[in-house]
């Protein structure tokens, strides 16, 4: 199986699991999955978030997802328990499709690490 095919299959599995668990089977998109990862990383599951906090949750998720790729490094938790990351290396300029593939690959790796998928 090619790497692209393996990523596609694993991505579909992640989407299926999360959509069934959090969206009553409606298919979650990439942004929704990034948001869920942000909530997971923050660890405040029963809290309602304001719009700017939702953006911050997505930022947390992106930093966490791209940390293994060497782009970000965890720095500290603030007094409210929010994680902060510092930039280690700037992301290269990517086309929209390349960004999507990178994020899907990072998400798949995240859920492999968490042993949600195989």
Coordinates of N, CA and C in Angstrom, one line a residue:
X1 N 0.9 -1.2 0.0 CA 0.0 0.0 0.0 C 0.9 1.2 0.0
X2 N 0.6 2.2 -0.9 CA 1.4 3.4 -0.9 C 1.2 4.3 0.3
X3 N 2.1 5.2 0.5 CA 2.0 6.1 1.7 C 0.7 6.9 1.6
X4 N 0.4 7.4 0.4 CA -0.8 8.2 0.1 C -2.0 7.4 0.5
X5 N -2.1 6.2 0.0 CA -3.2 5.4 0.3 C -3.4 5.0 1.7
X6 N -2.3 4.8 2.4 CA -2.3 4.5 3.8 C -2.8 5.8 4.6
X7 N -2.3 6.9 4.2 CA -2.8 8.2 4.9 C -4.2 8.4 4.6
X8 N -4.7 8.1 3.4 CA -6.1 8.3 3.1 C -7.0 7.3 4.0
X9 N -6.6 6.1 4.1 CA -7.3 5.1 4.9 C -7.3 5.5 6.4
X10 N -6.2 5.9 6.9 CA -6.1 6.2 8.3 C -6.9 7.5 8.6
X11 N -6.8 8.5 7.6 CA -7.6 9.7 7.8 C -9.1 9.4 7.8
X12 N -9.5 8.6 6.9 CA -11.0 8.2 6.9 C -11.4 7.5 8.2
X13 N -10.5 6.7 8.8 CA -10.8 6.1 10.1 C -10.9 7.1 11.2
X14 N -10.0 8.1 11.2 CA -10.0 9.1 12.2 C -11.3 9.9 12.1
X15 N -11.7 10.3 10.9 CA -12.9 11.1 10.7 C -14.1 10.3 11.1
X16 N -14.1 9.0 10.8 CA -15.3 8.1 11.2 C -15.4 8.0 12.7
X17 N -14.3 7.8 13.4 CA -14.3 7.6 14.8 C -14.8 8.9 15.5
X18 N -14.2 10.0 15.1 CA -14.5 11.3 15.7 C -15.9 11.8 15.4
X19 N -16.3 11.6 14.1 CA -17.7 12.0 13.7 C -18.7 11.2 14.5
X20 N -18.5 9.9 14.7 CA -19.5 9.1 15.4 C -19.5 9.5 16.9
X21 N -18.4 9.8 17.4 CA -18.3 10.2 18.9 C -18.8 11.6 19.2
X22 N -18.5 12.5 18.3 CA -18.8 13.9 18.6 C -19.8 14.6 17.8
X23 N -20.2 14.0 16.7 CA -21.1 14.7 15.7 C -22.3 13.9 15.3
X24 N -22.6 12.9 16.1 CA -23.8 12.0 15.8 C -23.7 11.5 14.4
X25 N -22.5 11.2 13.9 CA -22.3 10.6 12.6 C -22.2 11.6 11.5
X26 N -22.5 12.9 11.7 CA -22.3 13.9 10.7 C -20.7 14.0 10.5
X27 N -20.3 14.1 9.3 CA -18.9 14.1 9.0 C -18.2 15.4 9.4
X28 N -17.2 15.3 10.3 CA -16.5 16.4 10.8 C -15.4 16.8 9.7
X29 N -15.2 18.1 9.6 CA -14.2 18.6 8.6 C -12.9 18.7 9.4
X30 N -11.8 19.1 8.6 CA -10.5 19.3 9.2 C -10.5 20.3 10.3
X31 N -11.1 21.4 10.2 CA -11.1 22.4 11.2 C -11.8 21.9 12.5
X32 N -12.9 21.2 12.4 CA -13.5 20.7 13.5 C -12.6 19.7 14.3
X33 N -11.9 18.9 13.6 CA -11.0 17.9 14.2 C -9.9 18.6 14.9
X34 N -9.3 19.7 14.2 CA -8.3 20.5 14.9 C -8.8 21.1 16.1
X35 N -10.0 21.6 16.1 CA -10.6 22.2 17.3 C -10.7 21.1 18.4
X36 N -11.2 19.9 18.1 CA -11.3 18.9 19.1 C -10.0 18.5 19.7
X37 N -8.9 18.5 18.9 CA -7.6 18.2 19.4 C -7.2 19.4 20.4
X38 N -7.5 20.6 20.0 CA -7.2 21.7 20.9 C -7.9 21.5 22.3
X39 N -9.1 21.2 22.3 CA -9.8 20.9 23.5 C -9.2 19.8 24.3
X40 N -8.8 18.7 23.6 CA -8.1 17.6 24.2 C -6.8 18.0 24.9
X41 N -6.1 18.8 24.2 CA -4.8 19.3 24.7 C -4.9 20.2 25.9
X42 N -6.0 21.0 25.9 CA -6.2 21.9 27.0 C -6.8 21.2 28.2
X43 N -7.6 20.1 27.9 CA -8.1 19.3 29.0 C -9.3 19.9 29.7
X44 N -9.9 20.9 29.2 CA -11.1 21.5 29.8 C -12.3 21.1 28.9
X45 N -12.9 19.9 29.2 CA -13.9 19.3 28.3 C -15.3 19.9 28.5
X46 N -15.6 20.4 29.7 CA -17.0 20.8 29.9 C -17.2 22.3 29.9
X47 N -16.2 23.0 29.4 CA -16.2 24.4 29.4 C -16.7 24.9 28.1
X48 N -17.5 26.0 28.1 CA -18.0 26.7 26.9 C -16.9 27.7 26.6
X49 N -16.6 27.8 25.3 CA -15.5 28.7 24.8 C -16.1 29.8 24.0
X50 N -15.5 31.0 24.2 CA -15.8 32.2 23.4 C -15.1 32.0 22.0
X51 N -15.5 32.9 21.1 CA -14.9 32.8 19.7 C -13.4 32.9 19.7
X52 N -12.9 33.9 20.5 CA -11.4 34.0 20.5 C -10.7 32.8 21.1
X53 N -11.4 32.2 22.1 CA -10.8 31.0 22.8 C -10.8 29.9 21.8
X54 N -11.8 29.8 21.0 CA -11.9 28.7 20.0 C -10.7 28.8 19.0
X55 N -10.4 30.0 18.6 CA -9.3 30.3 17.7 C -8.0 29.9 18.4
X56 N -7.9 30.2 19.7 CA -6.7 29.8 20.5 C -6.6 28.3 20.6
X57 N -7.7 27.6 20.8 CA -7.7 26.2 20.8 C -7.2 25.6 19.5
X58 N -7.6 26.1 18.4 CA -7.1 25.6 17.1 C -5.6 25.9 17.0
X59 N -5.1 27.0 17.5 CA -3.7 27.3 17.5 C -2.9 26.3 18.4
X60 N -3.5 26.0 19.6 CA -2.8 25.0 20.4 C -2.7 23.7 19.7
X61 N -3.8 23.3 19.0 CA -3.8 22.0 18.3 C -2.7 22.0 17.2
X62 N -2.7 23.1 16.4 CA -1.7 23.1 15.3 C -0.3 23.1 15.8
X63 N 0.0 23.8 16.9 CA 1.3 23.8 17.5 C 1.6 22.3 18.0
X64 N 0.7 21.7 18.7 CA 0.9 20.4 19.2 C 1.1 19.4 18.0
X65 N 0.3 19.5 17.0 CA 0.4 18.6 15.8 C 1.7 18.7 15.1
X66 N 2.2 19.9 15.0 CA 3.4 20.2 14.2 C 4.7 20.1 15.0
X67 N 4.5 19.9 16.3 CA 5.7 19.8 17.2 C 6.6 18.7 16.8
X68 N 6.1 17.5 16.5 CA 6.9 16.4 16.1 C 7.7 16.6 14.8
X69 N 7.2 17.6 14.0 CA 7.9 17.9 12.8 C 9.0 19.0 12.9
X70 N 9.1 19.4 14.2 CA 10.2 20.4 14.5 C 9.8 21.9 14.3
X71 N 8.6 22.2 14.0 CA 8.2 23.5 13.8 C 7.9 24.3 15.1
X72 N 7.4 23.6 16.1 CA 7.0 24.2 17.4 C 7.6 23.4 18.5
X73 N 7.7 24.1 19.7 CA 8.2 23.4 20.9 C 7.4 23.9 22.0
X74 N 6.9 22.9 22.9 CA 6.1 23.3 24.1 C 7.0 24.2 24.9
X75 N 6.4 25.3 25.5 CA 7.1 26.3 26.3 C 6.7 26.2 27.7
X76 N 5.4 26.5 28.0 CA 4.9 26.5 29.4 C 3.4 26.5 29.4
X77 N 2.8 26.2 30.6 CA 1.4 26.4 30.8 C 1.2 27.8 31.5
X78 N 0.3 28.6 31.1 CA 0.0 29.8 31.8 C -0.8 29.6 33.1
X79 N -1.1 30.6 33.8 CA -1.8 30.5 35.1 C -3.2 29.9 35.0
X80 N -3.8 30.0 33.8 CA -5.1 29.4 33.5 C -5.0 28.0 32.9
X81 N -3.8 27.4 32.8 CA -3.6 26.1 32.3 C -3.6 25.9 30.8
X82 N -3.4 27.1 30.1 CA -3.4 27.0 28.6 C -1.9 26.8 28.2
X83 N -1.7 25.8 27.4 CA -0.3 25.6 26.9 C 0.2 26.6 25.9
X84 N 1.4 26.9 26.0 CA 2.0 27.9 25.1 C 3.2 27.2 24.4
X85 N 3.4 27.5 23.1 CA 4.5 26.9 22.3 C 5.3 28.1 21.7
X86 N 6.6 27.7 21.4 CA 7.4 28.7 20.7 C 7.8 28.1 19.4
X87 N 8.0 29.0 18.4 CA 8.3 28.6 17.1 C 9.8 28.2 17.1
X88 N 10.1 27.0 16.6 CA 11.4 26.5 16.4 C 11.9 26.8 15.0
X89 N 11.0 26.5 14.1 CA 11.4 26.7 12.7 C 10.1 27.2 11.9
X90 N 10.3 28.2 11.1 CA 9.1 28.7 10.3 C 8.7 27.6 9.3
X91 N 7.4 27.5 9.2 CA 6.8 26.6 8.2 C 7.2 27.1 6.8
X92 N 7.6 26.2 5.9 CA 7.8 26.6 4.5 C 6.6 27.1 3.8
X93 N 6.7 27.9 2.8 CA 5.5 28.3 2.1 C 4.8 27.0 1.5
X94 N 3.6 26.8 1.7 CA 2.9 25.6 1.2 C 1.6 26.1 0.5
X95 N 1.3 25.4 -0.6 CA 0.0 25.6 -1.2 C -1.1 25.0 -0.4
X96 N -2.3 25.4 -0.6 CA -3.5 25.0 0.2 C -3.5 23.5 0.3
X97 N -3.4 22.8 -0.8 CA -3.4 21.3 -0.8 C -2.3 20.7 0.0
X98 N -1.1 21.3 -0.1 CA 0.0 20.8 0.7 C -0.2 21.0 2.2
X99 N -0.8 22.1 2.6 CA -1.2 22.4 4.0 C -2.1 21.3 4.5
X100 N -3.1 21.0 3.7 CA -4.1 20.1 4.1 C -3.5 18.7 4.3
X101 N -2.6 18.3 3.4 CA -2.0 17.0 3.5 C -1.1 17.0 4.7
X102 N -0.3 18.0 5.0 CA 0.5 18.1 6.2 C -0.3 18.0 7.4
X103 N -1.5 18.7 7.5 CA -2.3 18.6 8.7 C -3.0 17.2 8.9
X104 N -3.4 16.7 7.8 CA -4.0 15.3 7.9 C -3.0 14.3 8.3
X105 N -1.7 14.4 7.8 CA -0.7 13.5 8.2 C -0.4 13.7 9.7
X106 N -0.3 15.0 10.2 CA 0.0 15.2 11.6 C -1.1 14.7 12.5
X107 N -2.4 14.9 12.0 CA -3.5 14.4 12.8 C -3.5 12.9 12.9
X108 N -3.3 12.2 11.8 CA -3.2 10.8 11.8 C -2.1 10.3 12.7
X109 N -0.9 11.0 12.7 CA 0.2 10.6 13.6 C -0.2 10.8 15.0
X110 N -0.9 11.9 15.3 CA -1.4 12.2 16.7 C -2.3 11.0 17.2
X111 N -3.2 10.6 16.4 CA -4.1 9.5 16.8 C -3.4 8.2 16.8
X112 N -2.4 8.0 16.0 CA -1.6 6.8 16.1 C -0.8 6.8 17.5
X113 N -0.3 7.9 17.8 CA 0.4 8.1 19.1 C -0.5 7.8 20.3
X114 N -1.7 8.3 20.2 CA -2.7 8.2 21.2 C -3.4 6.8 21.2
X115 N -3.0 6.0 20.2 CA -3.5 4.6 20.1 C -5.0 4.5 19.8
X116 N -5.5 5.6 19.2 CA -6.9 5.6 18.8 C -7.1 4.8 17.5
X117 N -6.1 4.8 16.6 CA -6.1 4.1 15.4 C -4.8 3.3 15.3
X118 N -4.8 2.3 14.4 CA -3.6 1.5 14.2 C -3.0 1.9 12.8

